[in-house]
Coordinates of C-alpha atoms in Angstrom, one line a residue:
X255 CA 129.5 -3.8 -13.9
X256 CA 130.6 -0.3 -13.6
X257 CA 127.0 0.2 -11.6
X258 CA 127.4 -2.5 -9.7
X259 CA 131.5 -1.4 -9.1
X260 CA 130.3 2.4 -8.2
X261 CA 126.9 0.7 -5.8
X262 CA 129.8 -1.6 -3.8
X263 CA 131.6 1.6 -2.9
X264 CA 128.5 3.2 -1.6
X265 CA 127.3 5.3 -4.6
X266 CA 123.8 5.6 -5.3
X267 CA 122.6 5.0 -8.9
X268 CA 119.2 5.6 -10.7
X269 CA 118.3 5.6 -14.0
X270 CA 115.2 7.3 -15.6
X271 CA 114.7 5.3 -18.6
X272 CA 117.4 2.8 -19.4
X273 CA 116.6 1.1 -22.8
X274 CA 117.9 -1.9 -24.5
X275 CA 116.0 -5.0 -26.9
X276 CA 115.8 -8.6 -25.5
X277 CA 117.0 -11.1 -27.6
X278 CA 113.4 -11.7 -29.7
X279 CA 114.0 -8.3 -30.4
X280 CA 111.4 -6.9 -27.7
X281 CA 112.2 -3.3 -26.8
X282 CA 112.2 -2.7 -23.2
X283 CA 112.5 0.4 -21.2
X284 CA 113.5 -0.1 -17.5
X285 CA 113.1 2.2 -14.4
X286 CA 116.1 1.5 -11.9
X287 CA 117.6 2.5 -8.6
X288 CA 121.2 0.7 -7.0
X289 CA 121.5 1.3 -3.3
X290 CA 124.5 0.2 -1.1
X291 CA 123.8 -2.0 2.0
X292 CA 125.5 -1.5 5.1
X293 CA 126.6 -4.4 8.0
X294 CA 127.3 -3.8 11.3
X295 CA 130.4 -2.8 10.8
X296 CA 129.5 0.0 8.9
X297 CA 130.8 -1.8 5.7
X298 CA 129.2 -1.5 2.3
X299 CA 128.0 -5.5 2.5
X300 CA 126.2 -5.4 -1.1
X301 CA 123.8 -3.8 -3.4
X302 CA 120.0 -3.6 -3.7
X303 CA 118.5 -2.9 -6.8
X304 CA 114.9 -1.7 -7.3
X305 CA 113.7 -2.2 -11.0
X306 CA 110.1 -0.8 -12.4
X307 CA 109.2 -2.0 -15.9
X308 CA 108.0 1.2 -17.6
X309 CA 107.5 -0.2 -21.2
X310 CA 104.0 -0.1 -21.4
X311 CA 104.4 3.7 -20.4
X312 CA 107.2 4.6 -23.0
X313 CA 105.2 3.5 -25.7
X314 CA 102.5 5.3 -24.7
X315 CA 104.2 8.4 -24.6
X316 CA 106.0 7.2 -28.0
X317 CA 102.3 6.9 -29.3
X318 CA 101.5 10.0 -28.1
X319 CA 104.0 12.0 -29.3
X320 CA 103.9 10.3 -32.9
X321 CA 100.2 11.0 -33.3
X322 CA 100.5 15.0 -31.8
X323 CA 103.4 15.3 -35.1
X324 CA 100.6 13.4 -37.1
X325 CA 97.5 16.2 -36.2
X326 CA 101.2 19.4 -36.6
X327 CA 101.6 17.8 -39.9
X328 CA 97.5 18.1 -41.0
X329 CA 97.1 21.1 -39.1
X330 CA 99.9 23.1 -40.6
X331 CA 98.1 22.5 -44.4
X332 CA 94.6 23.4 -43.1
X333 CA 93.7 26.6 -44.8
X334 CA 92.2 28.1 -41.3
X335 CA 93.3 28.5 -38.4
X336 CA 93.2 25.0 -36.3
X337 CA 94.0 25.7 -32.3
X338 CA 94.7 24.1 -28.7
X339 CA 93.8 25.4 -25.5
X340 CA 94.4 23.9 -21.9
X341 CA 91.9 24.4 -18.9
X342 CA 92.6 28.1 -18.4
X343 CA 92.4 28.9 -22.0
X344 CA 95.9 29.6 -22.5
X345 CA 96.6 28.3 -26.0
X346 CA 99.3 25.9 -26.1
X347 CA 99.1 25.3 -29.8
X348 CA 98.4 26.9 -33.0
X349 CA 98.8 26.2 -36.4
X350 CA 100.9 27.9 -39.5
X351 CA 98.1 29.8 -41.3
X352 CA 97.0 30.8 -37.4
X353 CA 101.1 32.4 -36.6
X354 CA 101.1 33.8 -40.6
X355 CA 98.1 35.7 -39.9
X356 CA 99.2 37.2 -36.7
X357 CA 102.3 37.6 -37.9
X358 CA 104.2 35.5 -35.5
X359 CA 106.9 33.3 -35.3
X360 CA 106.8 29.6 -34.9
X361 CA 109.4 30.0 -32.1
X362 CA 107.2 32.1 -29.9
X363 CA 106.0 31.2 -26.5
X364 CA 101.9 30.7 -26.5
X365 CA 101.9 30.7 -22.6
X366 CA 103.4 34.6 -22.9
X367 CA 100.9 35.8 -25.4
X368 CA 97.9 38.3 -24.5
X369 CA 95.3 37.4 -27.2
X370 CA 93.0 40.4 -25.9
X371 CA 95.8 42.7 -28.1
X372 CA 94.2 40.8 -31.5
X373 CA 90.5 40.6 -30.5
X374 CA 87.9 44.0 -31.3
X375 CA 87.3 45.8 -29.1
X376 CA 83.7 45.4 -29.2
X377 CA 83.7 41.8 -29.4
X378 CA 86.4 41.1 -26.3
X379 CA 83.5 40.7 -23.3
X380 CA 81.4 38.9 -25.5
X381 CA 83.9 36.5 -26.5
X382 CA 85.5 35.8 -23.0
X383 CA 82.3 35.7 -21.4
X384 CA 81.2 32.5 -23.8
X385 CA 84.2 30.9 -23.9
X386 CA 84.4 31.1 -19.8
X387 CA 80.9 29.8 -19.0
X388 CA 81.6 27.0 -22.1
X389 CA 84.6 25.8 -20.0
X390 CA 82.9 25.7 -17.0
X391 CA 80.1 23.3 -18.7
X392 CA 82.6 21.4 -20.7
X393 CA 80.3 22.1 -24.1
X394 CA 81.1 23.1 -27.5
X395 CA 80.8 26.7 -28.6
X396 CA 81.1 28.8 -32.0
X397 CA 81.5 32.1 -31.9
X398 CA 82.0 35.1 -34.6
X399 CA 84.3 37.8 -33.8
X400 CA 87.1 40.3 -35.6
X401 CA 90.4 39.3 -35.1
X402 CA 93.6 41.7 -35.8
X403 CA 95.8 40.7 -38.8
X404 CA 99.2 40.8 -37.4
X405 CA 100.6 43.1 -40.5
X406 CA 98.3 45.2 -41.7
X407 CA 96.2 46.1 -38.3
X408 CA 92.9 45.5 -40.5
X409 CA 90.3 43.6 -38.3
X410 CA 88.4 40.3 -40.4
X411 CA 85.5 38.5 -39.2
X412 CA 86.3 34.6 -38.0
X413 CA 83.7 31.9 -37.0
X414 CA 85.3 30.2 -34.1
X415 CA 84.4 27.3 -33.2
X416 CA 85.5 24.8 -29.7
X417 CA 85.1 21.7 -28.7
X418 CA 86.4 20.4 -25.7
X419 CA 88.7 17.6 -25.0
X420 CA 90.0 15.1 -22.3
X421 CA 92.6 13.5 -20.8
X422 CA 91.7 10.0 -18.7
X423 CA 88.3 11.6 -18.8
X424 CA 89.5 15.1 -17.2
X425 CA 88.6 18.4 -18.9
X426 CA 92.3 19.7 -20.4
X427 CA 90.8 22.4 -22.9
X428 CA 89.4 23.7 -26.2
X429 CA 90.4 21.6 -29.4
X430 CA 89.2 24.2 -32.8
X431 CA 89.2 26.4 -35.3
X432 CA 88.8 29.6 -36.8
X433 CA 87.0 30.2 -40.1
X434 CA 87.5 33.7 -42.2
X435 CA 84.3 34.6 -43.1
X436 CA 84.9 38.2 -43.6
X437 CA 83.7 38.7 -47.5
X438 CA 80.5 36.9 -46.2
X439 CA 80.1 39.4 -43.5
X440 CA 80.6 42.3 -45.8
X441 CA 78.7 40.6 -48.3
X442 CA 75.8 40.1 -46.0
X443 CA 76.6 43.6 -44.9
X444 CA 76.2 45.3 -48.2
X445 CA 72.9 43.6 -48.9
X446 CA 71.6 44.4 -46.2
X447 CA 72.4 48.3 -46.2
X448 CA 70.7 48.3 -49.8
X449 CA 67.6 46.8 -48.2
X450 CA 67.7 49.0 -45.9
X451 CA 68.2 52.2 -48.2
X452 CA 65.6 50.8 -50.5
X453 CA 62.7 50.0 -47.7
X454 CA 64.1 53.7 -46.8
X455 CA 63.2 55.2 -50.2
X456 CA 60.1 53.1 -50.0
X457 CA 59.0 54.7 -46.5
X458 CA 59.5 57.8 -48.1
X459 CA 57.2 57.5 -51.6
X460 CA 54.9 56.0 -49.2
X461 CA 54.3 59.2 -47.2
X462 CA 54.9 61.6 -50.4
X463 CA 51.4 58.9 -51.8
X464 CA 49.4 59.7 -48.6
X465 CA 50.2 63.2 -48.4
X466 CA 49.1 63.4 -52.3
X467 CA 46.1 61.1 -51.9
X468 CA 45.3 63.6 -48.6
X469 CA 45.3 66.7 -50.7
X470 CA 43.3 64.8 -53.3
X471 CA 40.4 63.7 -50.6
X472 CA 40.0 67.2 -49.1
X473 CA 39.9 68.8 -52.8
X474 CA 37.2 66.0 -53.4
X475 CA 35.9 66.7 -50.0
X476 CA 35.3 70.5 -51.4
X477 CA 33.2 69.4 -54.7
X478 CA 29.2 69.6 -54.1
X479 CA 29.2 66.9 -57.1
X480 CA 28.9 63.0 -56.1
X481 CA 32.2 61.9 -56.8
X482 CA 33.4 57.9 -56.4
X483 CA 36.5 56.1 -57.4
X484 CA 35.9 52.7 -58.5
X485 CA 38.5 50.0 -59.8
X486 CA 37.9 47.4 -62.9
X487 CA 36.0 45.0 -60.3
X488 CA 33.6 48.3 -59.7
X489 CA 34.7 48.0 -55.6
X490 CA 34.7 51.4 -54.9
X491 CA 38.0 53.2 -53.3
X492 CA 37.6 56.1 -53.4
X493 CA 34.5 58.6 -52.7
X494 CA 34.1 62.4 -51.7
X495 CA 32.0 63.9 -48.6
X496 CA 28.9 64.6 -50.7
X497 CA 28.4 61.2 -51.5
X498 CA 28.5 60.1 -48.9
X499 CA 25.9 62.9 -47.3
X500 CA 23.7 61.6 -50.5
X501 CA 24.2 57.7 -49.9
X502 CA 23.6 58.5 -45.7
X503 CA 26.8 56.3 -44.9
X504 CA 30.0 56.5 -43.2
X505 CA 33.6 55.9 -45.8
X506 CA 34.1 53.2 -43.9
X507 CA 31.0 50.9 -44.7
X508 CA 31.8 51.7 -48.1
X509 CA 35.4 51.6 -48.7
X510 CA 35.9 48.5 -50.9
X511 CA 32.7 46.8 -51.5
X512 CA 31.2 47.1 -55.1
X513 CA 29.2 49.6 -56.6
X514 CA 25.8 47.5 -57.3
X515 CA 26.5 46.1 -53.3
X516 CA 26.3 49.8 -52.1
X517 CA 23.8 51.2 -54.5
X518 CA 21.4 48.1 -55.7
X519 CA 18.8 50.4 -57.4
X520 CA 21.4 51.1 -60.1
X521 CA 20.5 47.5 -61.6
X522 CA 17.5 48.5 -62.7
X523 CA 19.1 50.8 -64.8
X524 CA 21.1 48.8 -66.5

């Protein structure tokens, strides 16, 4: 009445959202406008009212918004970080352990942060350049890169991982998470330091044996006696100069084939 009162003296009245239940008890959410009518006489001569049912919407939205406190709620008890990203990358959302670790407040503005502050140096290109050309393609990614921890400044490797999602079918952004994987990466890094230090040490007995097994040869080399080397299997590997002047051969056509193969007479003597 007090609409329909203010629309008769030439206000104009809208309402958004106006809500109220029918009487089954349907909920109903109307979209309204009230707008005077004029007659000739320039006299307010009545009211029209355009109405939109936007019900259908409402509880869409209510859906909506009930489901996005459902994923906070799950989200804020993952142990890694779980994120949200629109088109441009700009994260919109990020979860507990995700603001504990940086050591930020849940009251803080995601469309103000710099994220290049938390990421390594070294891995910054890498990782903008992959997430960029990922968005572009609309695919999923994973990534592992140091990120800063907000109190102590000490960098910790993450595997990142992306997916992206959609609205109606439009690309809106990354949906993901990030994994500490850091003791793996310095376990992975340890073992592979000792391998390296023990194919290092290796290396290094390796040409300490053929330096010894060179001076052995040319002291062999020196003798005017026939001198071989010959294992349990009697396949000869080693044999000096002389013997080789004796037998007429090169070390080569020797090397590793067996003594009776090389010098057959010797089974007459047996």
């Amino acid at each position: 009445k007090e609409v329909h009162s203010r629309g008769m003296k030439g206000a104009v009245e809208r309402s958004e959202d106006d809500y109220y239940v029918k009487d089954d008890g349907t909920p109903v959410w109307l979209k309204w406008e009230v707008h005077p009518w004029y007659n000739a006489a320039g006299e307010v001569g009545g009211i029209v009212i355009f109405t939109e049912n936007i019900t259908e919407r409402k509880q869409a939205e209510k859906s909506i918004k009930e489901s996005e406190e459902r994923f906070r709620t799950m989200a804020n008890e993952a142990p890694l970080f779980v994120w949200v990203t629109d088109e441009n990358l700009q994260t919109t959302y990020l979860n507990k352990a995700g603001l504990d670790y940086f050591g930020l407040d849940e009251s803080v503005k995601m469309s103000q942060l710099s994220w290049k502050k938390f990421f390594h140096p070294n891995n910054i290109e890498r990782v903008l350049t992959t997430m960029k050309e990922d968005a572009r393609l609309h695919v999923s990614y994973s990534i592992e890169m140091r990120l800063k921890d907000g109190a102590s400044g000490e960098y910790h490797w993450f595997l990142d991982k992306g997916a992206p999602k959609y609205t109606n079918e439009r690309f809106t952004g990354f949906i993901g998470t990030s994994l500490d994987i850091h003791d793996r990466r310095e376990a992975e890094k340890e073992l592979e330091d000792k391998v390296n230090q023990r194919t290092s040490e290796l290396n290094r007995q390796n040409i300490l044996l053929k330096q010894q097994n060179h001076l052995v040869k040319n002291i062999l080399d020196s003798s005017v006696d026939l001198i071989g080397v010959y294992d349990t299997d009697t396949r000869i590997i080693s044999i000096n100069q002389s013997s080789l002047n004796a037998m007429r051969a090169k070390e080569e056509d020797v090397l590793g084939k067996k003594l009776l193969d090389i010098l057959p007479r010797m089974k007459d003597t047996q």
